[in-house]
PDB file of C-alpha atoms and ligand atoms in Angstrom:
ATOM      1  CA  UNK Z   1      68.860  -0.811  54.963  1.00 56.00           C
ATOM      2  CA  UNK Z   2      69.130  -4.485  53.604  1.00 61.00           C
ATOM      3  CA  UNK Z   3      69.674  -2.679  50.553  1.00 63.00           C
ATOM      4  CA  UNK Z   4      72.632  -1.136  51.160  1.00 59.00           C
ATOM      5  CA  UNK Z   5      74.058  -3.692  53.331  1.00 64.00           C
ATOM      6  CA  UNK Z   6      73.533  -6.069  50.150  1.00 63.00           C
ATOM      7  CA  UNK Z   7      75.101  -3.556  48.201  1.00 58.00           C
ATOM      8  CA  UNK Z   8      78.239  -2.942  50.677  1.00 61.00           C
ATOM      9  CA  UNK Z   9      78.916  -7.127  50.396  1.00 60.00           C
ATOM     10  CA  UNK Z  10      78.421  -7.334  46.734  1.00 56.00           C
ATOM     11  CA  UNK Z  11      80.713  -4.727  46.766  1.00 58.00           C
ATOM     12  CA  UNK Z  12      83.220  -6.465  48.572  1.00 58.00           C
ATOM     13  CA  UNK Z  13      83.315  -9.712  46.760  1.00 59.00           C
ATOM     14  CA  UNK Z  14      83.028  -7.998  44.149  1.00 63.00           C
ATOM     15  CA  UNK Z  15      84.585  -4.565  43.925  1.00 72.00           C
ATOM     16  CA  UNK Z  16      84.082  -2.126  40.658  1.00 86.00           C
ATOM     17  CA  UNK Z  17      86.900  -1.763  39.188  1.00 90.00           C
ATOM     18  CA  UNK Z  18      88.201   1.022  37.209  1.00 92.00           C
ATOM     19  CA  UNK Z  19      87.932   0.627  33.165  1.00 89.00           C
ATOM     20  CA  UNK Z  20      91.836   1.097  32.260  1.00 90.00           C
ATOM     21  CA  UNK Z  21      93.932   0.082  35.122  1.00 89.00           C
ATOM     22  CA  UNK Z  22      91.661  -2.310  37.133  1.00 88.00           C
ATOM     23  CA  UNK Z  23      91.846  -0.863  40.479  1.00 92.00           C
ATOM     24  CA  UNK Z  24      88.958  -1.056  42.930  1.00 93.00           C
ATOM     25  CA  UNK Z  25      86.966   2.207  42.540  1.00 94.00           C
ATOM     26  CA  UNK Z  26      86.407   3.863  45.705  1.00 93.00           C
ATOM     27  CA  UNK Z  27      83.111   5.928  47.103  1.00 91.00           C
ATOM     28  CA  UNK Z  28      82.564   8.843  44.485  1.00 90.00           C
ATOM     29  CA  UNK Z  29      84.048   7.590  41.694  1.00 92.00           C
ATOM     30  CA  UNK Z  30      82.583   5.885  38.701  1.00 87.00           C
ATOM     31  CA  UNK Z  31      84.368   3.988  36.118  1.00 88.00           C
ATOM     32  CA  UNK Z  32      87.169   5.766  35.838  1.00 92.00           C
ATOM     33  CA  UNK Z  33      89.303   6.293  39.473  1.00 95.00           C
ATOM     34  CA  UNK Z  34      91.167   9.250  40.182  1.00 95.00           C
ATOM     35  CA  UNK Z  35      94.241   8.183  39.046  1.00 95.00           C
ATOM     36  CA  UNK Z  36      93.762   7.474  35.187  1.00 94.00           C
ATOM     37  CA  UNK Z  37      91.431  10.430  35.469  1.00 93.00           C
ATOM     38  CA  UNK Z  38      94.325  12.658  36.023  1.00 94.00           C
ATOM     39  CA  UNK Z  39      97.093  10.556  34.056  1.00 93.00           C
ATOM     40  CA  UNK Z  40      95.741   9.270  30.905  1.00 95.00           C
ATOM     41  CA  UNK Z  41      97.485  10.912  27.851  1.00 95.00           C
ATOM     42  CA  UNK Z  42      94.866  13.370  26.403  1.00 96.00           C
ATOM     43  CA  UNK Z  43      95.625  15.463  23.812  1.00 97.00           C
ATOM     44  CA  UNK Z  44      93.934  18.766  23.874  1.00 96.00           C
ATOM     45  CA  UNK Z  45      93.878  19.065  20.289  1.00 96.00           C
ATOM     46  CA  UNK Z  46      90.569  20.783  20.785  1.00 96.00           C
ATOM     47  CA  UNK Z  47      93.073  23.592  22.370  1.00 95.00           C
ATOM     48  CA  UNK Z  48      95.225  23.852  19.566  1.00 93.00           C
ATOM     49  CA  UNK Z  49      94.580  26.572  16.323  1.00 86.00           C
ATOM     50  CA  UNK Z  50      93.160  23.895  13.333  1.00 80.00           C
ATOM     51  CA  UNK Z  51      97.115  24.428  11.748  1.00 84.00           C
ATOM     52  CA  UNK Z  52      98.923  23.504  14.034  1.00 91.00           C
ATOM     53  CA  UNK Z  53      97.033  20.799  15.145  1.00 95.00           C
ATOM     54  CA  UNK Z  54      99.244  17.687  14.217  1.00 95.00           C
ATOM     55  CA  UNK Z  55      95.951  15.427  13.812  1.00 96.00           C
ATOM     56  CA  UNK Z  56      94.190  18.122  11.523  1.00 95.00           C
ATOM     57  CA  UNK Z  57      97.909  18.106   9.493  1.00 94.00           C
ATOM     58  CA  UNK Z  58      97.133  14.204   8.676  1.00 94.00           C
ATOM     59  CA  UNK Z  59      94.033  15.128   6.485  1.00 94.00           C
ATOM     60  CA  UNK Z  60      95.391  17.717   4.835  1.00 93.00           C
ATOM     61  CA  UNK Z  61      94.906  17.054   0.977  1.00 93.00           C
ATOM     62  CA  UNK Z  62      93.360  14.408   1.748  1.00 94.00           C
ATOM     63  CA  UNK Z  63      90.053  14.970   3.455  1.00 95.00           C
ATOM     64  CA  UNK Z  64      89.117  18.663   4.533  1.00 96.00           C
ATOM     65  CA  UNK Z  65      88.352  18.745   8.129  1.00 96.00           C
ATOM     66  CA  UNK Z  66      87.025  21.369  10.196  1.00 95.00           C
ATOM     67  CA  UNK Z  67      88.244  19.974  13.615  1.00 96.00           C
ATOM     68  CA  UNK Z  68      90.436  16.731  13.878  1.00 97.00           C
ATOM     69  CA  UNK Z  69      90.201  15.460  17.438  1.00 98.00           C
ATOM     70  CA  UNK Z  70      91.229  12.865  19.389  1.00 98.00           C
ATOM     71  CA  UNK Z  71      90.327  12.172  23.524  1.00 98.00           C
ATOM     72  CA  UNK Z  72      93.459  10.283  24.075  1.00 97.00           C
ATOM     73  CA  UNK Z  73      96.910   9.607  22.508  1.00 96.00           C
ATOM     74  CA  UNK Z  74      97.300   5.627  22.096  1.00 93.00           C
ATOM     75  CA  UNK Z  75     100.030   4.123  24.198  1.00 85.00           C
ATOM     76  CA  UNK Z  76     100.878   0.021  23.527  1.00 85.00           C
ATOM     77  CA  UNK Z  77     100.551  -1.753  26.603  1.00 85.00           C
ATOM     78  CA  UNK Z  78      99.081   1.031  28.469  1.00 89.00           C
ATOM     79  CA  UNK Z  79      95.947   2.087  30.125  1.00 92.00           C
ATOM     80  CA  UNK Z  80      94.632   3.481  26.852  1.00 95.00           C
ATOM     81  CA  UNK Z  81      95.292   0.288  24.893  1.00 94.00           C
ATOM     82  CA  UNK Z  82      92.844  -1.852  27.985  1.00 92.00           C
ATOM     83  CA  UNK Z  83      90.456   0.405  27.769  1.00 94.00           C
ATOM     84  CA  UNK Z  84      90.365  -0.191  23.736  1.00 95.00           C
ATOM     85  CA  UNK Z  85      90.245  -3.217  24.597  1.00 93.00           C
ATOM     86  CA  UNK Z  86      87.772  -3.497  27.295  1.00 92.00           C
ATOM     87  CA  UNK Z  87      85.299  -1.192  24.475  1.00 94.00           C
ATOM     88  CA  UNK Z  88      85.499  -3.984  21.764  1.00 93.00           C
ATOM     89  CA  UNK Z  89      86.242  -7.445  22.862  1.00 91.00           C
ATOM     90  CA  UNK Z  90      85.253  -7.713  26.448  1.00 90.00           C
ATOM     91  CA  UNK Z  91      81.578  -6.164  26.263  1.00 90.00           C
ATOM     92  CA  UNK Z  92      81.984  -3.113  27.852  1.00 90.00           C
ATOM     93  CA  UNK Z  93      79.869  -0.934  25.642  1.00 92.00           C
ATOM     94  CA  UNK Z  94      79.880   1.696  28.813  1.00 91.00           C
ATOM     95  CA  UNK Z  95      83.588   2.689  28.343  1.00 93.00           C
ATOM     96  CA  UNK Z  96      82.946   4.416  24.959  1.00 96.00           C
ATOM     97  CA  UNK Z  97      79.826   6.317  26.507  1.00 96.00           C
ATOM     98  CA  UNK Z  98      81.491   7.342  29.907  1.00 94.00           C
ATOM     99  CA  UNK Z  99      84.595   8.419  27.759  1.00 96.00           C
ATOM    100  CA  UNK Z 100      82.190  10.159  25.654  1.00 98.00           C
ATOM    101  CA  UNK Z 101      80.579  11.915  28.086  1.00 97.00           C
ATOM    102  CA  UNK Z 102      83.905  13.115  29.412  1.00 95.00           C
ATOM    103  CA  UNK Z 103      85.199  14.186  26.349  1.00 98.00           C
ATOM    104  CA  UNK Z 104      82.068  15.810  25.072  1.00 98.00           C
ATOM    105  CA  UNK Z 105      81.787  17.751  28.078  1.00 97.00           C
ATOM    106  CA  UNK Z 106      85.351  19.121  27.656  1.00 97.00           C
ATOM    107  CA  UNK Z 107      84.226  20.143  24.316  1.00 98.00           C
ATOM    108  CA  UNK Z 108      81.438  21.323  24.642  1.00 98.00           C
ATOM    109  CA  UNK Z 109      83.110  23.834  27.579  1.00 98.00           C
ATOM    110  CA  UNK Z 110      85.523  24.986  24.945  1.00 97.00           C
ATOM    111  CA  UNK Z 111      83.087  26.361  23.013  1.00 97.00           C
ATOM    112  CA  UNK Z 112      82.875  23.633  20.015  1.00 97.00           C
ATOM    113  CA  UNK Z 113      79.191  22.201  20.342  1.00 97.00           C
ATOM    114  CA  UNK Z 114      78.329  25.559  17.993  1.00 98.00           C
ATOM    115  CA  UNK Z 115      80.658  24.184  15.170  1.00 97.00           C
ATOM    116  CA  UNK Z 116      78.401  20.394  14.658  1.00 98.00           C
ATOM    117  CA  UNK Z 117      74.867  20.077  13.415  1.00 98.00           C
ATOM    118  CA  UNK Z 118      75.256  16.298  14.535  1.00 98.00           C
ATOM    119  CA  UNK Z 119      77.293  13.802  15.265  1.00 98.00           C
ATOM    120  CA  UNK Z 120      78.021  10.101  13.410  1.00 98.00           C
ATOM    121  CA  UNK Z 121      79.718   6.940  14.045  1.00 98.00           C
ATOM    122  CA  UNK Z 122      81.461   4.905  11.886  1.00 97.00           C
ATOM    123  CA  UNK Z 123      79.387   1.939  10.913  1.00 96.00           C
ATOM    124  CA  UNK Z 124      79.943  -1.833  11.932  1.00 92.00           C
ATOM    125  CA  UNK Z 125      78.870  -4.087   9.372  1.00 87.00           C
ATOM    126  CA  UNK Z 126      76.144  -6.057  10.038  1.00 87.00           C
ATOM    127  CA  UNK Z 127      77.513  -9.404  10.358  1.00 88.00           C
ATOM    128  CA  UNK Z 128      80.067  -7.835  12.645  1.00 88.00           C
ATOM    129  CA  UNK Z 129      77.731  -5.437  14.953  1.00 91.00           C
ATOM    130  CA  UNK Z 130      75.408  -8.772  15.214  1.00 91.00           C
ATOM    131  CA  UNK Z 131      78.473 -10.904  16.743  1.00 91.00           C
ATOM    132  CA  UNK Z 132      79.515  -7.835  18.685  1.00 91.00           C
ATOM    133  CA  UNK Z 133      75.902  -6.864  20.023  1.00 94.00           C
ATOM    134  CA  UNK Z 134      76.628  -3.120  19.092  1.00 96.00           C
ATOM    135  CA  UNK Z 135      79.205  -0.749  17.564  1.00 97.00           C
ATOM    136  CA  UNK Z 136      81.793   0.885  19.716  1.00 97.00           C
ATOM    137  CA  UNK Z 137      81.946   3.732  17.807  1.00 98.00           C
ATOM    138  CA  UNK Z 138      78.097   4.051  18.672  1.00 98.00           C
ATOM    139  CA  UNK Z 139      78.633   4.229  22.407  1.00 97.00           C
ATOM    140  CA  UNK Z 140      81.235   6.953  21.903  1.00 98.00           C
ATOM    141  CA  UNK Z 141      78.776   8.857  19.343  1.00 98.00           C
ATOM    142  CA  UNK Z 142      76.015   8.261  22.280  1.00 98.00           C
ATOM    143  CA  UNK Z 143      78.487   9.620  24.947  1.00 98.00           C
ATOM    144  CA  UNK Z 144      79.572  12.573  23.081  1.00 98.00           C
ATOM    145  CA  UNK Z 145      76.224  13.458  21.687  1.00 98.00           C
ATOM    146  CA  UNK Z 146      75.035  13.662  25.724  1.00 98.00           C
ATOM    147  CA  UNK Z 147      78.309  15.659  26.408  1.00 98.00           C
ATOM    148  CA  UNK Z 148      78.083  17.953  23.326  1.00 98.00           C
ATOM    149  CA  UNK Z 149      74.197  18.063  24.056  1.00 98.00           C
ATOM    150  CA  UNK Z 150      73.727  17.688  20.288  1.00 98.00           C
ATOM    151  CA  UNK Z 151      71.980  14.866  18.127  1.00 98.00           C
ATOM    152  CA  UNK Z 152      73.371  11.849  16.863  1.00 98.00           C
ATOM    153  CA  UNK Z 153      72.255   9.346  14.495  1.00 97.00           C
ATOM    154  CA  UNK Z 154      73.268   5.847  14.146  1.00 95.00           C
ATOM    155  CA  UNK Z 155      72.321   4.643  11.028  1.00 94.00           C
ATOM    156  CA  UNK Z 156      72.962   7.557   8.865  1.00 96.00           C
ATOM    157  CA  UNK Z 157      75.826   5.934   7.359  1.00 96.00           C
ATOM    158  CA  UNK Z 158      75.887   2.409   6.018  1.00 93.00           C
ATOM    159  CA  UNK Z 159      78.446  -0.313   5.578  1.00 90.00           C
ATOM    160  CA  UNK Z 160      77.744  -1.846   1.978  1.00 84.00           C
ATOM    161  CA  UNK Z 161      80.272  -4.711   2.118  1.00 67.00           C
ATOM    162  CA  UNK Z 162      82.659  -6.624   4.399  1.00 57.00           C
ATOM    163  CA  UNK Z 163      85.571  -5.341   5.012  1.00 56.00           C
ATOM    164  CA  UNK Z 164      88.465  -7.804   5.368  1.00 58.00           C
ATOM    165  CA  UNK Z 165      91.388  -6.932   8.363  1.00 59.00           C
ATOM    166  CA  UNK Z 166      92.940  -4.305   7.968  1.00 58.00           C
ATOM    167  CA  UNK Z 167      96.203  -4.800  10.008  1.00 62.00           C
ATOM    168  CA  UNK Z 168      98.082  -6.689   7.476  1.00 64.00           C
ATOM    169  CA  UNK Z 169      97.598  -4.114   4.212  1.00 66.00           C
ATOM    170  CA  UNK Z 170      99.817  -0.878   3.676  1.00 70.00           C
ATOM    171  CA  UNK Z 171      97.943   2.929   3.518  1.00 67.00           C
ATOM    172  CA  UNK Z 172      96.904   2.573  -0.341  1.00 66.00           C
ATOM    173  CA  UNK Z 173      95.283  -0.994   0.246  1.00 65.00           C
ATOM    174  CA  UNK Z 174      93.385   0.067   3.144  1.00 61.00           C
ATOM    175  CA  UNK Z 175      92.287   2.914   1.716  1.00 57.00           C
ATOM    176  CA  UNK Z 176      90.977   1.007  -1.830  1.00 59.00           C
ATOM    177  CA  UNK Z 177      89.409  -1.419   1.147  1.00 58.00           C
ATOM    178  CA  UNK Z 178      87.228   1.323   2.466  1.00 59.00           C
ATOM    179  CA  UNK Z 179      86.700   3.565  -0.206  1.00 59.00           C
ATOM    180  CA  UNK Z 180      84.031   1.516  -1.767  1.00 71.00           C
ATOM    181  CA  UNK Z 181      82.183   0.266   1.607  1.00 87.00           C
ATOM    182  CA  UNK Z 182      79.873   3.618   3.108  1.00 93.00           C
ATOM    183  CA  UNK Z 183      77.052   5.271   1.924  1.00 92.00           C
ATOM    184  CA  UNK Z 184      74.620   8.067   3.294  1.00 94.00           C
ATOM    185  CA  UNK Z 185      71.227   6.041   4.187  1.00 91.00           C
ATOM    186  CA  UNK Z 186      69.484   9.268   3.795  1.00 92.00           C
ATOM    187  CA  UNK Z 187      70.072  12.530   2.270  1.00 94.00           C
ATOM    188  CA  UNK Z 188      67.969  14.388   3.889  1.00 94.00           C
ATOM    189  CA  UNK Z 189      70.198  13.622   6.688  1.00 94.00           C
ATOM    190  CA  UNK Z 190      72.912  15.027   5.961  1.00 96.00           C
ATOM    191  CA  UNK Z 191      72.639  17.710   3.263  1.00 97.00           C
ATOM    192  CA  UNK Z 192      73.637  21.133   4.571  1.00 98.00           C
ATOM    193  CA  UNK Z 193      74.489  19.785   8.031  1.00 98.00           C
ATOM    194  CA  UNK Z 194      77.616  20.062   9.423  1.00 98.00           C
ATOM    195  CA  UNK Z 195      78.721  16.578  10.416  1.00 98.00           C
ATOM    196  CA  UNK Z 196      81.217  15.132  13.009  1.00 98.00           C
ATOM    197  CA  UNK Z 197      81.940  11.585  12.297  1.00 98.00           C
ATOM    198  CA  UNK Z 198      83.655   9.768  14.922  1.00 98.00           C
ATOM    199  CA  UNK Z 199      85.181   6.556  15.557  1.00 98.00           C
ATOM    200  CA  UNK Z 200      87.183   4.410  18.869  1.00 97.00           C
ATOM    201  CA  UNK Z 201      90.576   4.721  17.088  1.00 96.00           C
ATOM    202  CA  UNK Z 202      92.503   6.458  14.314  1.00 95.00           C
ATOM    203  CA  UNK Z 203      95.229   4.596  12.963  1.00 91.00           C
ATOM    204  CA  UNK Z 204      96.162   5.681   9.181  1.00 91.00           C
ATOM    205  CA  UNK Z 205      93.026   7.730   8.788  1.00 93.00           C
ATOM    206  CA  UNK Z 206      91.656   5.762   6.090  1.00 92.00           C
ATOM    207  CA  UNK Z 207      88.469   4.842   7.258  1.00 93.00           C
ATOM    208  CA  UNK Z 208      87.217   8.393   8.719  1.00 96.00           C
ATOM    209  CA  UNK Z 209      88.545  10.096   5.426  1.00 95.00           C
ATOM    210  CA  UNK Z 210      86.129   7.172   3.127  1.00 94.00           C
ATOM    211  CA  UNK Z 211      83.057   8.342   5.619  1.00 96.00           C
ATOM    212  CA  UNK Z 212      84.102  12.467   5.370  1.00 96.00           C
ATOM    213  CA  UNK Z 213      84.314  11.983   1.781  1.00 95.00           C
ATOM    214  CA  UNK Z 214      81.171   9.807   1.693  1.00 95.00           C
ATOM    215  CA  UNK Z 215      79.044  12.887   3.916  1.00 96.00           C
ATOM    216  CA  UNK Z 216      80.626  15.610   1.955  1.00 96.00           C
ATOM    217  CA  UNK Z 217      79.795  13.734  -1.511  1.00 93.00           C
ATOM    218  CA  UNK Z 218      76.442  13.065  -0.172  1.00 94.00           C
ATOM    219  CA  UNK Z 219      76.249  17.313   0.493  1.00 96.00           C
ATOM    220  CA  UNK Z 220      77.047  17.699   4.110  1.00 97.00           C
ATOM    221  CA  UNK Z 221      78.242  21.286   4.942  1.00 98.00           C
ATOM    222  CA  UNK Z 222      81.275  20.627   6.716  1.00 97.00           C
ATOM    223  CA  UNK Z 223      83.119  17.477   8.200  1.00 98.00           C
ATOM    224  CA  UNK Z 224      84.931  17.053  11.431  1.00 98.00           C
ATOM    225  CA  UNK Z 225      86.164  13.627  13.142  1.00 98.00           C
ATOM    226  CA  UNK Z 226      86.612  12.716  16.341  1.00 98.00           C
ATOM    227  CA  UNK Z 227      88.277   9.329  18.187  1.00 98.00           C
ATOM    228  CA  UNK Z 228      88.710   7.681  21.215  1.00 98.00           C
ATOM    229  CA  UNK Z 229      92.190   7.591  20.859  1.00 97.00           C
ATOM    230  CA  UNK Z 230      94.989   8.178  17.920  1.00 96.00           C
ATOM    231  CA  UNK Z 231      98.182   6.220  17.268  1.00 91.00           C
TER     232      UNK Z 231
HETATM  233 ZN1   ZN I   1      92.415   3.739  37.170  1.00 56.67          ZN
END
């Protein structure tokens, strides 16, 4: 009884707020309120046929893909962008795992939990995930791994060198800045399995087509990425 009187104050001073558009949540909802749950820009991709899927279309002869899918289409100044946001500079580790859990759900009710042996995040390096306190694409690959109900693992790729920022080179420079910087930890990993590598956001591409190339070099079956959110 205290308990929940505590609670009920707490709660008023200070009220949980949902992740993208910082609303007080109300009874029955959790992190995400109503609202954004029904508004934010998803994409479906996961709906489309592989060709005409305009995500898959960025890989092609580039990277081959068996599914190229994004939770959300990334809007500047929008609810997408603060929950980005919220996911790597502001601590909340939880966003990428409840998003995760949402999204891998949906997938996983569409039928594509048969097409992935396991699932992969994009590495931090480790000067960066130490500053950070953990990798963002980690708390999606947790999230979807739940949703999906399939493993995930980590470590299983490795950053080998610090990448500088990436928001001031053109395609070609990123891509010679990432090409280089992942390896497979462990072969035994990944050979034969079929491998969805995911990551918060895809902007050019660059950095999920170095890892797909890394897992398929290293003798995974198949390769498919997943995001947060795409520009
Ligand atoms: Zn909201």
């Amino acid at each position: 009884m205290l308990r929940l009187l505590w609670n009920d104050f707490v709660g008023l001073i200070f009220p949980r707020l949902c992740l993208a558009c910082r609303e007080p949540l109300v009874t029955g909802e959790t992190h995400l309120c109503t609202g954004c749950r029904a508004e934010l820009p998803y994409t479906d991709f996961h709906l489309l046929p592989p060709d005409r899927n305009p995500l898959g279309r960025r890989f092609w002869g580039k990277l081959p893909v068996r599914h190229a899918l994004s939770y959300l289409r990334f809007v500047r100044h929008g609810r997408v962008q603060h929950l980005l946001h919220e996911l790597k500079y502001q601590g909340q580790r939880d966003v990428g795992t409840v998003l995760g859990q949402l999204y891998g759900a949906e997938l996983r009710a569409a039928g594509l939990a048969a097409d992935f042996d396991l699932i992969v995040p994009v590495p931090l390096h480790p000067r960066k995930l130490a500053k950070r306190g953990y990798n963002q694409a980690a708390a999606f690959a947790a999230g979807l791994a739940e949703g999906l109900q399939l493993p995930w693992h980590a470590t299983a790729l490795r950053r080998t060198a610090n990448t500088k920022t990436q928001t001031k080179k053109n395609r070609a420079q990123r891509w010679e800045n990432v090409a280089t910087v992942f390896e497979v930890e462990n072969l035994t990993d990944i050979i034969g399995r079929r491998v969805l590598v995911v990551d918060d956001v895809l902007t050019t591409g660059a950095t999920l087509e170095a890892c797909g190339a890394v897992l398929l070099a290293a003798g995974a079956a198949e390769v498919s990425i997943a995001t947060i959110a795409c520009a």
